[in-house]
């Protein structure tokens, strides 16, 4: 599979199996003590390279919570899994991975971000450097989303589900609350409270 920079059209296939939904991948690396400056220079370079590729939506660099943590994270956003694979398999990415070996330890960890965690690394066009929101802030935002969604769903469905079995009514309400939070309330709250969650971004 070859890289497809933004200036070129992406290849198409008759029966694509990849997801057409946005995908987020987090890469974590342990940086050798005293080599942080080299790492920051490297991550900016690989981020700019990734932004040239079709489907790239942005990169967010998460600083460790304090100086005692050697693990640094970078979050890459792509429009779908196909374009992520194009980037992951590109010779450009492999060349940049090789450049990181002198100032990092071990192999990098990769994970696809799913569920509620996605909302606490929101994408932005370009490269942004952000601190990781502390757990108590994330929990506070989730609580702010859960309570009004739960109350709204209960008020709306109470009369309709009054004669349903309790377990089934609860299941229906849970499904509605989760969808309301995921697609409406949490995206709104994380954007609204972004300055409080992340502080001032440093591009």
PDB file of C-alpha atoms in Angstrom:
ATOM      1  CA  UNK A   1       0.000   0.000   0.000  1.00  0.00           C
ATOM      2  CA  UNK A   2       1.400   3.342  -0.979  1.00  0.00           C
ATOM      3  CA  UNK A   3       1.114   6.684   0.748  1.00  0.00           C
ATOM      4  CA  UNK A   4      -1.444   9.074  -0.651  1.00  0.00           C
ATOM      5  CA  UNK A   5      -0.497  12.700   0.037  1.00  0.00           C
ATOM      6  CA  UNK A   6      -3.301  15.235   0.106  1.00  0.00           C
ATOM      7  CA  UNK A   7      -2.352  16.565  -3.315  1.00  0.00           C
ATOM      8  CA  UNK A   8      -3.161  13.170  -4.886  1.00  0.00           C
ATOM      9  CA  UNK A   9      -6.479  11.289  -5.073  1.00  0.00           C
ATOM     10  CA  UNK A  10      -6.869   8.291  -2.802  1.00  0.00           C
ATOM     11  CA  UNK A  11      -7.137   4.840  -4.331  1.00  0.00           C
ATOM     12  CA  UNK A  12     -10.603   3.295  -4.380  1.00  0.00           C
ATOM     13  CA  UNK A  13     -11.629  -0.349  -4.237  1.00  0.00           C
ATOM     14  CA  UNK A  14     -14.736  -2.122  -5.416  1.00  0.00           C
ATOM     15  CA  UNK A  15     -15.526  -3.764  -2.067  1.00  0.00           C
ATOM     16  CA  UNK A  16     -13.887  -1.838   0.743  1.00  0.00           C
ATOM     17  CA  UNK A  17     -14.066  -3.441   4.157  1.00  0.00           C
ATOM     18  CA  UNK A  18     -12.723  -0.526   6.158  1.00  0.00           C
ATOM     19  CA  UNK A  19     -14.861   1.693   8.348  1.00  0.00           C
ATOM     20  CA  UNK A  20     -15.947   5.047   6.943  1.00  0.00           C
ATOM     21  CA  UNK A  21     -16.148   6.604  10.394  1.00  0.00           C
ATOM     22  CA  UNK A  22     -13.454   8.900  11.867  1.00  0.00           C
ATOM     23  CA  UNK A  23     -10.754   6.975  13.676  1.00  0.00           C
ATOM     24  CA  UNK A  24      -8.379   8.085  16.422  1.00  0.00           C
ATOM     25  CA  UNK A  25      -5.087   6.376  17.258  1.00  0.00           C
ATOM     26  CA  UNK A  26      -2.940   7.167  20.295  1.00  0.00           C
ATOM     27  CA  UNK A  27       0.799   6.450  20.204  1.00  0.00           C
ATOM     28  CA  UNK A  28       2.762   6.396  23.463  1.00  0.00           C
ATOM     29  CA  UNK A  29       6.567   6.483  23.692  1.00  0.00           C
ATOM     30  CA  UNK A  30       8.996   6.464  26.584  1.00  0.00           C
ATOM     31  CA  UNK A  31      11.522   9.253  26.108  1.00  0.00           C
ATOM     32  CA  UNK A  32      15.020   8.904  27.528  1.00  0.00           C
ATOM     33  CA  UNK A  33      15.783  11.384  30.346  1.00  0.00           C
ATOM     34  CA  UNK A  34      17.254  14.612  29.027  1.00  0.00           C
ATOM     35  CA  UNK A  35      16.196  13.879  25.428  1.00  0.00           C
ATOM     36  CA  UNK A  36      12.788  15.582  25.613  1.00  0.00           C
ATOM     37  CA  UNK A  37      13.800  18.441  23.311  1.00  0.00           C
ATOM     38  CA  UNK A  38      14.788  15.979  20.580  1.00  0.00           C
ATOM     39  CA  UNK A  39      11.480  14.162  21.013  1.00  0.00           C
ATOM     40  CA  UNK A  40       9.449  17.370  20.693  1.00  0.00           C
ATOM     41  CA  UNK A  41      11.329  18.309  17.528  1.00  0.00           C
ATOM     42  CA  UNK A  42      10.746  14.833  16.130  1.00  0.00           C
ATOM     43  CA  UNK A  43       7.035  14.716  16.951  1.00  0.00           C
ATOM     44  CA  UNK A  44       6.471  18.046  15.225  1.00  0.00           C
ATOM     45  CA  UNK A  45       8.210  16.692  12.145  1.00  0.00           C
ATOM     46  CA  UNK A  46       6.210  13.474  11.973  1.00  0.00           C
ATOM     47  CA  UNK A  47       3.014  15.427  12.664  1.00  0.00           C
ATOM     48  CA  UNK A  48       3.650  17.747   9.734  1.00  0.00           C
ATOM     49  CA  UNK A  49       4.369  14.719   7.561  1.00  0.00           C
ATOM     50  CA  UNK A  50       1.119  13.031   8.620  1.00  0.00           C
ATOM     51  CA  UNK A  51      -0.858  16.196   7.836  1.00  0.00           C
ATOM     52  CA  UNK A  52       0.180  15.882   4.189  1.00  0.00           C
ATOM     53  CA  UNK A  53      -1.735  12.623   3.838  1.00  0.00           C
ATOM     54  CA  UNK A  54      -5.256  12.287   2.530  1.00  0.00           C
ATOM     55  CA  UNK A  55      -7.778  11.842   5.335  1.00  0.00           C
ATOM     56  CA  UNK A  56      -5.613  13.365   8.079  1.00  0.00           C
ATOM     57  CA  UNK A  57      -7.774  15.551  10.343  1.00  0.00           C
ATOM     58  CA  UNK A  58      -5.169  16.740  12.839  1.00  0.00           C
ATOM     59  CA  UNK A  59      -2.745  15.756  15.563  1.00  0.00           C
ATOM     60  CA  UNK A  60      -2.906  16.462  19.269  1.00  0.00           C
ATOM     61  CA  UNK A  61       0.254  16.106  21.380  1.00  0.00           C
ATOM     62  CA  UNK A  62      -0.433  15.262  25.029  1.00  0.00           C
ATOM     63  CA  UNK A  63       2.176  16.328  27.538  1.00  0.00           C
ATOM     64  CA  UNK A  64       2.831  14.035  30.535  1.00  0.00           C
ATOM     65  CA  UNK A  65       1.028  15.128  33.746  1.00  0.00           C
ATOM     66  CA  UNK A  66       4.371  15.865  35.445  1.00  0.00           C
ATOM     67  CA  UNK A  67       8.118  15.597  34.935  1.00  0.00           C
ATOM     68  CA  UNK A  68       8.314  12.176  36.622  1.00  0.00           C
ATOM     69  CA  UNK A  69       6.472  10.514  33.717  1.00  0.00           C
ATOM     70  CA  UNK A  70       8.657   9.532  30.765  1.00  0.00           C
ATOM     71  CA  UNK A  71       5.753   8.409  28.558  1.00  0.00           C
ATOM     72  CA  UNK A  72       4.621  10.916  25.943  1.00  0.00           C
ATOM     73  CA  UNK A  73       1.499  10.550  23.802  1.00  0.00           C
ATOM     74  CA  UNK A  74       0.522  11.821  20.370  1.00  0.00           C
ATOM     75  CA  UNK A  75      -3.040  11.475  19.044  1.00  0.00           C
ATOM     76  CA  UNK A  76      -3.618  11.160  15.288  1.00  0.00           C
ATOM     77  CA  UNK A  77      -7.071  11.728  13.759  1.00  0.00           C
ATOM     78  CA  UNK A  78      -8.064  10.326  10.367  1.00  0.00           C
ATOM     79  CA  UNK A  79     -11.340  10.499   8.478  1.00  0.00           C
ATOM     80  CA  UNK A  80     -11.606   6.699   8.286  1.00  0.00           C
ATOM     81  CA  UNK A  81      -9.649   3.497   8.877  1.00  0.00           C
ATOM     82  CA  UNK A  82      -8.510   3.224   5.259  1.00  0.00           C
ATOM     83  CA  UNK A  83      -6.599   6.503   5.378  1.00  0.00           C
ATOM     84  CA  UNK A  84      -5.122   5.571   8.743  1.00  0.00           C
ATOM     85  CA  UNK A  85      -3.784   2.360   7.179  1.00  0.00           C
ATOM     86  CA  UNK A  86      -2.325   4.318   4.270  1.00  0.00           C
ATOM     87  CA  UNK A  87      -0.390   6.450   6.751  1.00  0.00           C
ATOM     88  CA  UNK A  88       0.578   3.503   8.986  1.00  0.00           C
ATOM     89  CA  UNK A  89       2.000   1.549   6.018  1.00  0.00           C
ATOM     90  CA  UNK A  90       3.730   4.468   4.321  1.00  0.00           C
ATOM     91  CA  UNK A  91       7.532   4.595   3.877  1.00  0.00           C
ATOM     92  CA  UNK A  92       7.431   8.156   5.205  1.00  0.00           C
ATOM     93  CA  UNK A  93       6.051   7.023   8.544  1.00  0.00           C
ATOM     94  CA  UNK A  94       8.523   4.137   8.805  1.00  0.00           C
ATOM     95  CA  UNK A  95      11.413   6.527   8.140  1.00  0.00           C
ATOM     96  CA  UNK A  96      10.238   8.835  10.929  1.00  0.00           C
ATOM     97  CA  UNK A  97       9.833   5.872  13.303  1.00  0.00           C
ATOM     98  CA  UNK A  98      13.487   4.998  12.690  1.00  0.00           C
ATOM     99  CA  UNK A  99      14.554   8.547  13.551  1.00  0.00           C
ATOM    100  CA  UNK A 100      12.989   8.250  17.028  1.00  0.00           C
ATOM    101  CA  UNK A 101      15.042   5.252  18.128  1.00  0.00           C
ATOM    102  CA  UNK A 102      18.079   7.164  19.535  1.00  0.00           C
ATOM    103  CA  UNK A 103      16.053   9.154  22.091  1.00  0.00           C
ATOM    104  CA  UNK A 104      13.223   6.712  22.970  1.00  0.00           C
ATOM    105  CA  UNK A 105      13.124   3.449  24.900  1.00  0.00           C
ATOM    106  CA  UNK A 106      11.483   0.246  23.729  1.00  0.00           C
ATOM    107  CA  UNK A 107       8.725  -0.046  21.169  1.00  0.00           C
ATOM    108  CA  UNK A 108       5.890   2.508  21.017  1.00  0.00           C
ATOM    109  CA  UNK A 109       2.434   1.499  22.222  1.00  0.00           C
ATOM    110  CA  UNK A 110      -0.541   1.996  19.929  1.00  0.00           C
ATOM    111  CA  UNK A 111      -4.233   1.975  20.727  1.00  0.00           C
ATOM    112  CA  UNK A 112      -7.416   2.928  18.935  1.00  0.00           C
ATOM    113  CA  UNK A 113      -9.421   5.328  21.091  1.00  0.00           C
ATOM    114  CA  UNK A 114     -13.079   4.401  21.448  1.00  0.00           C
ATOM    115  CA  UNK A 115     -15.991   5.218  23.741  1.00  0.00           C
ATOM    116  CA  UNK A 116     -16.032   8.168  26.135  1.00  0.00           C
ATOM    117  CA  UNK A 117     -12.239   8.522  26.089  1.00  0.00           C
ATOM    118  CA  UNK A 118     -12.481   9.864  22.529  1.00  0.00           C
ATOM    119  CA  UNK A 119     -14.151  13.069  23.713  1.00  0.00           C
ATOM    120  CA  UNK A 120     -11.173  13.998  25.895  1.00  0.00           C
ATOM    121  CA  UNK A 121      -8.764  14.120  22.963  1.00  0.00           C
ATOM    122  CA  UNK A 122     -10.871  16.224  20.552  1.00  0.00           C
ATOM    123  CA  UNK A 123      -9.434  16.709  17.053  1.00  0.00           C
ATOM    124  CA  UNK A 124      -8.249  20.059  15.763  1.00  0.00           C
ATOM    125  CA  UNK A 125      -6.986  21.007  12.333  1.00  0.00           C
ATOM    126  CA  UNK A 126      -3.212  21.192  12.407  1.00  0.00           C
ATOM    127  CA  UNK A 127      -0.913  20.260  15.270  1.00  0.00           C
ATOM    128  CA  UNK A 128      -1.842  21.189  18.839  1.00  0.00           C
ATOM    129  CA  UNK A 129       0.067  20.570  22.064  1.00  0.00           C
ATOM    130  CA  UNK A 130      -2.190  19.931  25.024  1.00  0.00           C
ATOM    131  CA  UNK A 131      -1.864  18.778  28.626  1.00  0.00           C
ATOM    132  CA  UNK A 132      -3.794  15.625  29.473  1.00  0.00           C
ATOM    133  CA  UNK A 133      -6.974  16.529  31.402  1.00  0.00           C
ATOM    134  CA  UNK A 134      -6.844  15.143  34.953  1.00  0.00           C
ATOM    135  CA  UNK A 135      -9.232  12.287  35.723  1.00  0.00           C
ATOM    136  CA  UNK A 136     -11.371  14.396  38.060  1.00  0.00           C
ATOM    137  CA  UNK A 137     -12.090  16.893  35.271  1.00  0.00           C
ATOM    138  CA  UNK A 138     -13.071  14.108  32.892  1.00  0.00           C
ATOM    139  CA  UNK A 139     -15.349  12.593  35.554  1.00  0.00           C
ATOM    140  CA  UNK A 140     -16.916  16.000  36.199  1.00  0.00           C
ATOM    141  CA  UNK A 141     -17.754  16.488  32.520  1.00  0.00           C
ATOM    142  CA  UNK A 142     -19.248  12.990  32.274  1.00  0.00           C
ATOM    143  CA  UNK A 143     -21.363  13.700  35.376  1.00  0.00           C
ATOM    144  CA  UNK A 144     -22.572  16.962  33.828  1.00  0.00           C
ATOM    145  CA  UNK A 145     -23.640  14.950  30.783  1.00  0.00           C
ATOM    146  CA  UNK A 146     -25.163  11.956  32.591  1.00  0.00           C
ATOM    147  CA  UNK A 147     -27.472  13.843  34.951  1.00  0.00           C
ATOM    148  CA  UNK A 148     -29.448  15.994  32.470  1.00  0.00           C
ATOM    149  CA  UNK A 149     -29.606  13.128  29.951  1.00  0.00           C
ATOM    150  CA  UNK A 150     -30.957  10.741  32.586  1.00  0.00           C
ATOM    151  CA  UNK A 151     -33.550  13.241  33.785  1.00  0.00           C
ATOM    152  CA  UNK A 152     -34.641  14.163  30.264  1.00  0.00           C
ATOM    153  CA  UNK A 153     -35.020  10.539  29.174  1.00  0.00           C
ATOM    154  CA  UNK A 154     -36.942   9.640  32.335  1.00  0.00           C
ATOM    155  CA  UNK A 155     -39.378  12.547  31.930  1.00  0.00           C
ATOM    156  CA  UNK A 156     -39.927  11.814  28.222  1.00  0.00           C
ATOM    157  CA  UNK A 157     -40.345   8.051  28.555  1.00  0.00           C
ATOM    158  CA  UNK A 158     -41.976   7.697  31.977  1.00  0.00           C
ATOM    159  CA  UNK A 159     -45.574   7.507  30.790  1.00  0.00           C
ATOM    160  CA  UNK A 160     -44.722   5.471  27.674  1.00  0.00           C
ATOM    161  CA  UNK A 161     -42.788   2.799  29.617  1.00  0.00           C
ATOM    162  CA  UNK A 162     -44.990   2.742  32.710  1.00  0.00           C
ATOM    163  CA  UNK A 163     -46.455  -0.700  31.958  1.00  0.00           C
ATOM    164  CA  UNK A 164     -43.198  -2.222  30.691  1.00  0.00           C
ATOM    165  CA  UNK A 165     -41.161  -4.679  32.812  1.00  0.00           C
ATOM    166  CA  UNK A 166     -38.730  -2.718  34.957  1.00  0.00           C
ATOM    167  CA  UNK A 167     -35.639  -4.364  33.469  1.00  0.00           C
ATOM    168  CA  UNK A 168     -36.761  -3.622  29.895  1.00  0.00           C
ATOM    169  CA  UNK A 169     -37.733  -0.015  30.652  1.00  0.00           C
ATOM    170  CA  UNK A 170     -34.322   0.516  32.289  1.00  0.00           C
ATOM    171  CA  UNK A 171     -32.564  -0.962  29.262  1.00  0.00           C
ATOM    172  CA  UNK A 172     -34.418   1.338  26.868  1.00  0.00           C
ATOM    173  CA  UNK A 173     -33.594   4.360  29.022  1.00  0.00           C
ATOM    174  CA  UNK A 174     -29.910   3.371  29.204  1.00  0.00           C
ATOM    175  CA  UNK A 175     -29.709   3.053  25.421  1.00  0.00           C
ATOM    176  CA  UNK A 176     -31.294   6.483  24.957  1.00  0.00           C
ATOM    177  CA  UNK A 177     -29.015   8.098  27.578  1.00  0.00           C
ATOM    178  CA  UNK A 178     -25.849   6.637  26.043  1.00  0.00           C
ATOM    179  CA  UNK A 179     -26.795   7.773  22.535  1.00  0.00           C
ATOM    180  CA  UNK A 180     -27.803  11.232  23.727  1.00  0.00           C
ATOM    181  CA  UNK A 181     -24.506  11.630  25.585  1.00  0.00           C
ATOM    182  CA  UNK A 182     -22.353  10.258  22.764  1.00  0.00           C
ATOM    183  CA  UNK A 183     -23.818  12.160  19.838  1.00  0.00           C
ATOM    184  CA  UNK A 184     -25.065  15.384  21.401  1.00  0.00           C
ATOM    185  CA  UNK A 185     -24.249  16.292  24.989  1.00  0.00           C
ATOM    186  CA  UNK A 186     -20.611  15.184  25.411  1.00  0.00           C
ATOM    187  CA  UNK A 187     -19.379  16.715  22.123  1.00  0.00           C
ATOM    188  CA  UNK A 188     -21.070  19.989  23.117  1.00  0.00           C
ATOM    189  CA  UNK A 189     -19.695  19.976  26.668  1.00  0.00           C
ATOM    190  CA  UNK A 190     -16.119  19.114  25.693  1.00  0.00           C
ATOM    191  CA  UNK A 191     -16.100  21.981  23.187  1.00  0.00           C
ATOM    192  CA  UNK A 192     -17.715  24.377  25.651  1.00  0.00           C
ATOM    193  CA  UNK A 193     -15.380  23.430  28.516  1.00  0.00           C
ATOM    194  CA  UNK A 194     -12.245  22.961  26.409  1.00  0.00           C
ATOM    195  CA  UNK A 195     -10.386  25.943  27.976  1.00  0.00           C
ATOM    196  CA  UNK A 196     -11.047  24.511  31.447  1.00  0.00           C
ATOM    197  CA  UNK A 197     -10.179  20.933  30.423  1.00  0.00           C
ATOM    198  CA  UNK A 198      -6.967  21.598  28.531  1.00  0.00           C
ATOM    199  CA  UNK A 199      -5.827  25.092  29.383  1.00  0.00           C
ATOM    200  CA  UNK A 200      -4.438  27.310  26.629  1.00  0.00           C
ATOM    201  CA  UNK A 201      -3.319  25.290  23.604  1.00  0.00           C
ATOM    202  CA  UNK A 202       0.185  25.812  22.320  1.00  0.00           C
ATOM    203  CA  UNK A 203       0.351  25.145  18.605  1.00  0.00           C
TER     204      UNK A 203
END
